[in-house]
Short mmCIF file of C-alpha atoms in Angstrom, two decimals:
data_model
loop_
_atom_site.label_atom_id
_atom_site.label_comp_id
_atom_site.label_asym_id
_atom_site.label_seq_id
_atom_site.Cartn_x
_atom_site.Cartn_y
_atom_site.Cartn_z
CA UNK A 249 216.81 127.23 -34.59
CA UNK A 250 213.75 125.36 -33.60
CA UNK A 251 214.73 121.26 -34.08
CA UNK A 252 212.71 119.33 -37.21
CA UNK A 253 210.75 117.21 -33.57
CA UNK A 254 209.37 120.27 -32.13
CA UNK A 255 208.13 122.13 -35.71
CA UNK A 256 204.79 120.99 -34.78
CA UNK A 257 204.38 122.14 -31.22
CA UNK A 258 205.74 125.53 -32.76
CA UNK A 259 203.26 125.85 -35.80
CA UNK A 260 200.85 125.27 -32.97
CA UNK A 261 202.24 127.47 -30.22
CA UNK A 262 202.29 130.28 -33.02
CA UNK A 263 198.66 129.78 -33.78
CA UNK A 264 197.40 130.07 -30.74
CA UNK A 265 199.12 133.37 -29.94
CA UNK A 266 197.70 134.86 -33.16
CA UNK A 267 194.29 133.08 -32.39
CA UNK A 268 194.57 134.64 -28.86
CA UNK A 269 195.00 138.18 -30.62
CA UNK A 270 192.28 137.86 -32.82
CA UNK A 271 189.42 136.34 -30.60
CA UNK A 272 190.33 139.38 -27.82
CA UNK A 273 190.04 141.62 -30.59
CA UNK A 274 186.69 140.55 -31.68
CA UNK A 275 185.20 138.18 -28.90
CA UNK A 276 181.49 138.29 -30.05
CA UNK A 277 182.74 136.96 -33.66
CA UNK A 278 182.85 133.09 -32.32
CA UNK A 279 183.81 131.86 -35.87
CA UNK A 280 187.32 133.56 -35.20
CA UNK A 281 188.14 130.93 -32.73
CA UNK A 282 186.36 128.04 -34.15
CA UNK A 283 188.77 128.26 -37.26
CA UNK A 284 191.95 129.07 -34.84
CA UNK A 285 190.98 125.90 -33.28
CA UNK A 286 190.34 123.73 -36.80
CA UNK A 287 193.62 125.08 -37.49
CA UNK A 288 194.93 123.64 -34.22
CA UNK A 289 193.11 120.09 -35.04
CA UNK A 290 194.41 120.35 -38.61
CA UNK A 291 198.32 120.49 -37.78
CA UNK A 292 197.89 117.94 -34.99
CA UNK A 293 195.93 115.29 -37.31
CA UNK A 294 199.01 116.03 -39.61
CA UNK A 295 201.47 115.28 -37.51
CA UNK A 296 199.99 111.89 -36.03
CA UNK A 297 199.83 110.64 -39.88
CA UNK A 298 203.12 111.70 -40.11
CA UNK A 299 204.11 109.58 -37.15
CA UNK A 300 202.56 106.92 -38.30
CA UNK A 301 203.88 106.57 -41.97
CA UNK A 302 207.34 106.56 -39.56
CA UNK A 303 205.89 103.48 -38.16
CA UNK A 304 204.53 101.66 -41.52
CA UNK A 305 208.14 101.97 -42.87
CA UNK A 306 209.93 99.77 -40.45
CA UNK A 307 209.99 95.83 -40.93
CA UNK A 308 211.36 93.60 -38.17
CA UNK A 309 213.89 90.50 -39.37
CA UNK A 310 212.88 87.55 -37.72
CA UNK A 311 214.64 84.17 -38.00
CA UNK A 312 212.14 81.50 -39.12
CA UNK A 313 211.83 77.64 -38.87
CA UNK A 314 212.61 77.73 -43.28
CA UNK A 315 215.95 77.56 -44.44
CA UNK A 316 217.18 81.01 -44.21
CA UNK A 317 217.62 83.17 -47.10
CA UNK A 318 220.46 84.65 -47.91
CA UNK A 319 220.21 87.87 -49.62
CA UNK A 320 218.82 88.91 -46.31
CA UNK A 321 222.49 89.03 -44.86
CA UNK A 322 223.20 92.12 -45.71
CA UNK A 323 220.01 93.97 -44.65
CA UNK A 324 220.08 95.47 -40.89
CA UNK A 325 217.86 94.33 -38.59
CA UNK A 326 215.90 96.81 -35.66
CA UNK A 327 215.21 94.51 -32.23
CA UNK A 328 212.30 94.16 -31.14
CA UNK A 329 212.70 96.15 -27.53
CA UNK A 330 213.91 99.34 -30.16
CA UNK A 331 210.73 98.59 -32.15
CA UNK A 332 208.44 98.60 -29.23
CA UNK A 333 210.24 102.13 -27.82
CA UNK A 334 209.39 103.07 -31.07
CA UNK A 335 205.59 102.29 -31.26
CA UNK A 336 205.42 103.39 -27.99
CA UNK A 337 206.68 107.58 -28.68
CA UNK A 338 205.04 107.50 -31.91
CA UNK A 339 200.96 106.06 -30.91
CA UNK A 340 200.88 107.61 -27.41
CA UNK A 341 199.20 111.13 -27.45
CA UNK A 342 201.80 113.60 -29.20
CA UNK A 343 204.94 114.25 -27.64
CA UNK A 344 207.97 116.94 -28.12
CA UNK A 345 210.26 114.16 -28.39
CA UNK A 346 208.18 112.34 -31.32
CA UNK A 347 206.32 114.97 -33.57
CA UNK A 348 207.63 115.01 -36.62
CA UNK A 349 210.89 112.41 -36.32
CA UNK A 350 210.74 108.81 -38.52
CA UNK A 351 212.30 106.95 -35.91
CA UNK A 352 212.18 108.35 -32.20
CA UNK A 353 215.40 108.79 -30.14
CA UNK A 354 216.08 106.22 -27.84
CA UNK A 355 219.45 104.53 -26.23
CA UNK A 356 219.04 101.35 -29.04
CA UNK A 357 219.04 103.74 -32.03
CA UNK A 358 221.47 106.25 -30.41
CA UNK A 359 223.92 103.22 -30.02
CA UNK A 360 222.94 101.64 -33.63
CA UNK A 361 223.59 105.27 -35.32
CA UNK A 362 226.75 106.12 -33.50
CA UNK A 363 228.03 102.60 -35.07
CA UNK A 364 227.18 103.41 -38.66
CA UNK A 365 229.58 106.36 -38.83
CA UNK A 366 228.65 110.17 -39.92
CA UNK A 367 226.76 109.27 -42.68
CA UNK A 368 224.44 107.66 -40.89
CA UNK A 369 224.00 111.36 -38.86
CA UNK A 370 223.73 112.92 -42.50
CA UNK A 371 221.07 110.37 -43.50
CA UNK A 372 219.34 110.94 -40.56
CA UNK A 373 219.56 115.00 -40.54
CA UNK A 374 218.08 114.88 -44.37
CA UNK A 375 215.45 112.89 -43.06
CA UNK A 376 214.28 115.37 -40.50
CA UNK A 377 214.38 117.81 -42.72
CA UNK A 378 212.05 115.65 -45.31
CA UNK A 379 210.28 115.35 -42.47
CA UNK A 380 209.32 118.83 -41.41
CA UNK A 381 208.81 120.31 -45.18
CA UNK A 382 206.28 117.43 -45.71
CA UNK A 383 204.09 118.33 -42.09
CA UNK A 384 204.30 122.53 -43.68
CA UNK A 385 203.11 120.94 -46.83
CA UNK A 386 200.48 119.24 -45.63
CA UNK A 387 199.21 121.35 -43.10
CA UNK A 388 199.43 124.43 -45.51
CA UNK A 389 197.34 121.76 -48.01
CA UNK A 390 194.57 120.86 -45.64
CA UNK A 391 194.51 124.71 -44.22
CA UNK A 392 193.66 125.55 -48.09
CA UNK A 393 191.26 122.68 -48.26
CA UNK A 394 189.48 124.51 -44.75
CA UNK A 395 189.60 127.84 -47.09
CA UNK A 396 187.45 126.04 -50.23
CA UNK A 397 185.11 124.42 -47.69
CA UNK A 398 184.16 128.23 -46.30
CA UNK A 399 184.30 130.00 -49.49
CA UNK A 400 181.52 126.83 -51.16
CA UNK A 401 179.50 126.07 -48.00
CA UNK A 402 176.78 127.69 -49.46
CA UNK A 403 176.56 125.36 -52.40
CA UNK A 404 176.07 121.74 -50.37
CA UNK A 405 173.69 123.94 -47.99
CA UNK A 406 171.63 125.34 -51.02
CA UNK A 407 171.37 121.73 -52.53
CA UNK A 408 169.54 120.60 -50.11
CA UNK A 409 166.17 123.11 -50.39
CA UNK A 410 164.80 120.90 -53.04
CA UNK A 411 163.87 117.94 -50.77
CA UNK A 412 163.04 120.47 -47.73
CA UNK A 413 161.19 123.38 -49.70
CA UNK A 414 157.25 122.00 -51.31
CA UNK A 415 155.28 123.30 -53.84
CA UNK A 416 153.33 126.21 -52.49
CA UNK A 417 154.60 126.46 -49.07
CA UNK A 418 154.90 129.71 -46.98
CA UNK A 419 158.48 130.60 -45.39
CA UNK A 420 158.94 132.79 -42.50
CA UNK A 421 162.32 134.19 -42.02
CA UNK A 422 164.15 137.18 -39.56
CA UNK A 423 166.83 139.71 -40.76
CA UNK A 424 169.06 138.55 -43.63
CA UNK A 425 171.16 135.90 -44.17
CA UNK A 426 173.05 134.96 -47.06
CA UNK A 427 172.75 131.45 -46.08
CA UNK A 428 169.25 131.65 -46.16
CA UNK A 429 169.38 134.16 -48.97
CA UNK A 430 171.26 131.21 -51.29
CA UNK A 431 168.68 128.26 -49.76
CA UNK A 432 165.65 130.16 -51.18
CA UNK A 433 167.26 131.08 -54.73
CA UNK A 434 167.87 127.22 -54.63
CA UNK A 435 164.49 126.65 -54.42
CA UNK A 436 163.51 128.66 -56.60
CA UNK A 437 165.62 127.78 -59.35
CA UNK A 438 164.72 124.66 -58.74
CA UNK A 439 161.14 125.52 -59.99
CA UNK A 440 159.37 125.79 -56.72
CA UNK A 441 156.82 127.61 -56.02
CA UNK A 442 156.49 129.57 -52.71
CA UNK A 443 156.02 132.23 -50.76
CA UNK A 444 158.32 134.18 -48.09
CA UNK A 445 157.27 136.22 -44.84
CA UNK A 446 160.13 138.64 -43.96
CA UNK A 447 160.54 139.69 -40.57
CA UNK A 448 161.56 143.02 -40.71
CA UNK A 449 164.80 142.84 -38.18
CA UNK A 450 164.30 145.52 -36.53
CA UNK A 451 166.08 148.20 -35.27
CA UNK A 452 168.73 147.64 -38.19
CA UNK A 453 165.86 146.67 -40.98
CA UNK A 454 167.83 143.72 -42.47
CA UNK A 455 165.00 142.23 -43.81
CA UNK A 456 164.12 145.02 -45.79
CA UNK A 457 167.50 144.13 -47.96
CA UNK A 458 166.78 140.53 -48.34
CA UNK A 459 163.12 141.26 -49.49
CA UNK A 460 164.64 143.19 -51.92
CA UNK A 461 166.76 140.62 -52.99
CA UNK A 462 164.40 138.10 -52.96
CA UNK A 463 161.87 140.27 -55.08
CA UNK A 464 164.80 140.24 -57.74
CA UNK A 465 164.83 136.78 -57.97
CA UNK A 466 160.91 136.60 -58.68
CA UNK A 467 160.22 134.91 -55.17
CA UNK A 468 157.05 136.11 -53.77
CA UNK A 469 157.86 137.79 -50.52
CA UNK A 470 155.49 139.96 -47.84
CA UNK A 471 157.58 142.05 -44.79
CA UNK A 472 156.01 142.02 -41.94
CA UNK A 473 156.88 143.59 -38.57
CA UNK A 474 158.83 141.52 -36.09
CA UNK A 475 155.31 142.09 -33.62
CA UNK A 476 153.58 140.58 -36.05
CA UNK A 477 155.30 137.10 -36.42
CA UNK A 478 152.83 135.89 -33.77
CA UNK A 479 150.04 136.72 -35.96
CA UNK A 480 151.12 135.85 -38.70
CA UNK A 481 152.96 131.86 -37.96
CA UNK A 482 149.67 130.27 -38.35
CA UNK A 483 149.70 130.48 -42.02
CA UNK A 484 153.10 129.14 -41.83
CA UNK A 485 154.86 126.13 -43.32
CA UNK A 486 158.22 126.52 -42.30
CA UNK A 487 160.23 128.90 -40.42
CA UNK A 488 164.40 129.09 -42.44
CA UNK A 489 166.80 131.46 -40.67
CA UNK A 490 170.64 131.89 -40.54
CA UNK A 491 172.75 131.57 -36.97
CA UNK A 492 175.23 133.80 -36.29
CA UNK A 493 177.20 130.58 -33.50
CA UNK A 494 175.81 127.01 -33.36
CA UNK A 495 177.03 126.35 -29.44
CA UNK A 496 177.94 122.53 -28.77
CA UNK A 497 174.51 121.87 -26.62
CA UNK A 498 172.99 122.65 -30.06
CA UNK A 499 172.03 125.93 -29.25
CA UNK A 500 171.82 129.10 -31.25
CA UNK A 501 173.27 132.57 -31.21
CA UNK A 502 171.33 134.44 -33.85
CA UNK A 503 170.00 138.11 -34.73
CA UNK A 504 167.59 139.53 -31.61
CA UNK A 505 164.16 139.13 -32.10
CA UNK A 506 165.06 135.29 -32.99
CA UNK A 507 163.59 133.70 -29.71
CA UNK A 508 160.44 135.34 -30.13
CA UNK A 509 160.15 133.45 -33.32
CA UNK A 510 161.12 130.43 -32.11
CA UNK A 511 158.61 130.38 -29.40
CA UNK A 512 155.98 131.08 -31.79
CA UNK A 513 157.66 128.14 -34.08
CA UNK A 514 157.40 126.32 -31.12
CA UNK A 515 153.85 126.81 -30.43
CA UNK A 516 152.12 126.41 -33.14
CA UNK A 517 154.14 123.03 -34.64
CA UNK A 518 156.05 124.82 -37.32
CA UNK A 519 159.86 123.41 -37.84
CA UNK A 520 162.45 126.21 -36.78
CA UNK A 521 165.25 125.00 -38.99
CA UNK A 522 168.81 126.97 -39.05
CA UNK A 523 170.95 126.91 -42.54
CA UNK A 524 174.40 127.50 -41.15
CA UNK A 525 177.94 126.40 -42.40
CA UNK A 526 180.26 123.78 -40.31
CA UNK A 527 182.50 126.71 -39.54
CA UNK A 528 179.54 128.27 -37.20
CA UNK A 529 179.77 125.09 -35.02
CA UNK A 530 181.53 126.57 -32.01
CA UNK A 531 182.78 123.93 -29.73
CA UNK A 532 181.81 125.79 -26.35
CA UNK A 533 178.66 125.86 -24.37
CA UNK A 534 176.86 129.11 -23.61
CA UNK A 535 177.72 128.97 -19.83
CA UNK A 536 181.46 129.36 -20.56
CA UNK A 537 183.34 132.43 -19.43
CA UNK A 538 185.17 132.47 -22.74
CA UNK A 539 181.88 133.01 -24.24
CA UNK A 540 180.73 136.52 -25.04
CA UNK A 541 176.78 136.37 -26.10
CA UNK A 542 175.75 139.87 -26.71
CA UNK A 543 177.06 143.14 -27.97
CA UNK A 544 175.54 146.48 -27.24
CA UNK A 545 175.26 148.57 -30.26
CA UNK A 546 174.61 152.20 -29.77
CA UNK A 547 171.38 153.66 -29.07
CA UNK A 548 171.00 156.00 -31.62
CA UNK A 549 169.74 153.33 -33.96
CA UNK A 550 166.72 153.10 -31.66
CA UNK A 551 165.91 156.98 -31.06
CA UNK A 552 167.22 160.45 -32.33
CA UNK A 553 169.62 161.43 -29.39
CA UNK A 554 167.75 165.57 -30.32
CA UNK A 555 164.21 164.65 -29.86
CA UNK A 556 165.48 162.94 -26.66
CA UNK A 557 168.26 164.67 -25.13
CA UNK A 558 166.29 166.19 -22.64
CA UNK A 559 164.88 162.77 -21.33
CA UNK A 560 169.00 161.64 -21.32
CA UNK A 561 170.59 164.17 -19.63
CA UNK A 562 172.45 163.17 -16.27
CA UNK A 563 171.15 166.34 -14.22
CA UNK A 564 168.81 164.55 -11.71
CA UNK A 565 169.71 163.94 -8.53
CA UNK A 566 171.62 160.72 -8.52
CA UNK A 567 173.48 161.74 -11.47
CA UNK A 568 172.24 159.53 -14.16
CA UNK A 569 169.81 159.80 -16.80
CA UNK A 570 165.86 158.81 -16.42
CA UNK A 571 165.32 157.45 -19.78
CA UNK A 572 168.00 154.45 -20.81
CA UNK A 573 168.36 152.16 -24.46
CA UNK A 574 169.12 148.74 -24.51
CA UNK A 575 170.18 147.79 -28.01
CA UNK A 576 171.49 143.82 -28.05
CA UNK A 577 172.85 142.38 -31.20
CA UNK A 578 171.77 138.88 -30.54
CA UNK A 579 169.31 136.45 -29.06
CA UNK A 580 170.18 132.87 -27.92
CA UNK A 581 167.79 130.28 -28.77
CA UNK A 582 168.15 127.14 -26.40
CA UNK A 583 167.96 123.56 -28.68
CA UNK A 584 164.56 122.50 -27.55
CA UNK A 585 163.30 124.92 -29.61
CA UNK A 586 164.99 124.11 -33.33
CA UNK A 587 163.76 121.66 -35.24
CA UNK A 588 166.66 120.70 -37.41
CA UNK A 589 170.40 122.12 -38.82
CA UNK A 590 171.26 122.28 -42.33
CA UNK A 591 175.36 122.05 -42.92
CA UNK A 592 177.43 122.09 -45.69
CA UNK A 593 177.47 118.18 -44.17
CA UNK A 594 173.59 117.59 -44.49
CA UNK A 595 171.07 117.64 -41.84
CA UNK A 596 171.42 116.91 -38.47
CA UNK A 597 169.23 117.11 -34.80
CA UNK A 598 170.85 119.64 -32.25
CA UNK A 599 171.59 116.25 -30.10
CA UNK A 600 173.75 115.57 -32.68
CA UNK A 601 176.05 118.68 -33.13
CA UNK A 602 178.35 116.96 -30.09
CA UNK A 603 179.21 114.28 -32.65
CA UNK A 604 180.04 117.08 -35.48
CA UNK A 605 182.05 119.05 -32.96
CA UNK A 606 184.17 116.16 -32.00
CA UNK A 607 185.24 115.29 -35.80
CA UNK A 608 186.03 119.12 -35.91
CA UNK A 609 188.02 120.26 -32.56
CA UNK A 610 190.75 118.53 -30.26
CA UNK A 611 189.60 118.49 -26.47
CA UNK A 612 192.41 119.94 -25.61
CA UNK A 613 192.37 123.44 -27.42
CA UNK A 614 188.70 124.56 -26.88
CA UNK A 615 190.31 127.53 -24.86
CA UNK A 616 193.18 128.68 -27.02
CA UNK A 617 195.81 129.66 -25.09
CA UNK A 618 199.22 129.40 -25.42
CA UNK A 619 201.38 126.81 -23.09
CA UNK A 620 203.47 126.94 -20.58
CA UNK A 621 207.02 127.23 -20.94
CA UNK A 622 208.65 125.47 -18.23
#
């Protein structure tokens, strides 16, 4: 049986072998670890406030220069050198020995408890055991306070259009996003008038859904090729699209084809701006070896493997086929190129995301992996 001072090393220890599971089964789906590691900052900011309501509940009886009252006789006292042990386990950075324990173990209190008799020991097992249900309880409260903020970051995202989307403005857009899908009905229920460019997302014609959807809604929407976003950005206000990974250099990993718009963004002034929940915000940098930036999808959405099986056969000489498809899932757009974020948290410059990362992660878990047992 696991001891009430080690619950929260393993709640943690468990998450990250799950986490570890799920990220290997899915590596190009970055929001899988971002929320194992939220998960991993949630139980450890739970267990420091635990620690320190431990601390707040101590008091220190200290004779005075007044006439000494005496209904304080009976009350025991803690010494200051068991105080300071105390204050020393509980604010240093979490420890085994500490997590999840009122009053740490030290000789003082050992010696104190021994002296009070077993009921003392009773008093003290009840209190561990306080202890622990209230760090499940409030880790299991903040995890389903993480849940609501996925499930509704389209709401404080969508809010914002208003003050970003004017009165006859032209939006270009790539692929389909809900994200973006929800910022544009926003706008439009908010009585604005405007019109949308869809890039057509090739080779998996996204964009043909969300023009659809957008044509529902009574927004005014053209699709255009993606070859044609070059020719077509000078009559544009704004470019809006969705990211699939925010990377902590403020970087984007979005649908291919994205950093040809950006360029054109880029070159003829018009704000790239991503709409993208805090959950995207992936704490790692695109030169890590943990991350995974593309996936290969098969070729056949690019040709019809019949009218081209003769150019893909593997009988020349070398043994391998003259004709070969390249089919990437995603383009990476580097942060001199956007313009501004929109989070569930408001807007923000891609020099900024650091900051956001920080208030989200712990250092120490960006690669989850379990520790070492010694």
């Amino acid at each position: 049986m696991v001891s009430s001072a080690n619950q929260a090393a393993a709640l943690a220890d468990a998450v990250r072998a799950v986490g570890e599971q799920l990220i290997a089964a899915n590596p190009v789906e970055l929001a899988v670890g971002n929320i194992v590691r939220r998960v991993l900052h949630i139980i450890k900011e739970e267990d420091i406030s635990s620690t320190a309501v431990g601390i707040e509940g101590l008091s220190v009886t200290v004779d005075s220069d007044d006439e000494y009252d005496s209904e304080h006789d009976d009350r025991p006292a803690l010494s200051a050198a068991v105080l300071a042990a105390h204050a020393r386990n509980a604010l240093r950075a979490p420890s085994l020995q500490t997590l999840l324990e009122d009053i740490p173990v030290s000789p003082a209190v050992s010696r104190t408890a021994s002296s009070t008799g077993d009921s003392d020991g009773k008093s003290k097992s009840a209190g561990d055991k306080s202890s622990t249900r209230k760090l499940k309880h409030d880790v299991i409260a903040a995890i389903g306070d993480l849940i609501d903020e996925i499930d509704s970051c389209y709401e404080p995202i969508s809010e914002q259009a208003v003050e970003l989307i004017h009165q006859n403005e032209v939006i270009l857009t790539l692929g389909r996003s809900r994200t973006v899908k929800e910022f544009l009905y926003a706008a439009k229920e908010k009585k604005r008038s405007f019109r949308v460019f869809v890039a057509e997302g090739a080779p998996r014609y996204q964009g043909h859904v969300l023009a659809k959807e957008l044509v529902e809604k009574g927004v005014q929407t053209t699709v255009i090729t993606d070859s044609a976003v070059f020719a077509m950005i000078s009559r544009v206000n704004m470019v809006i699209v969705g990211a699939h990974a925010i990377m902590a250099n403020g970087g984007v990993i979005a649908p291919v084809g994205m950093n040809m718009v950006a360029l054109a963004a880029q070159r003829h002034a018009v704000p790239f701006v991503v709409v993208a929940g805090s959950h995207k915000l992936c704490p790692l940098y695109p030169h890590n070896p943990e991350v995974l930036l593309n996936e290969l999808k098969s070729p056949s959405d690019l040709l019809d493997f019949g009218e081209f099986s003769d150019c893909m056969n593997f009988s020349t000489q070398d043994g391998s086929p003259l004709l070969n498809v390249v089919n990437p899932t995603f383009d990476y757009v580097p942060p001199k190129l956007v313009s501004l974020f929109i989070t569930d948290t408001g807007g923000h410059s891609p020099s900024y995301m650091y900051r956001l990362i920080a208030e989200y992660y712990s250092a120490d878990d960006l690669v989850v992996r379990r520790k070492a047992t010694s």
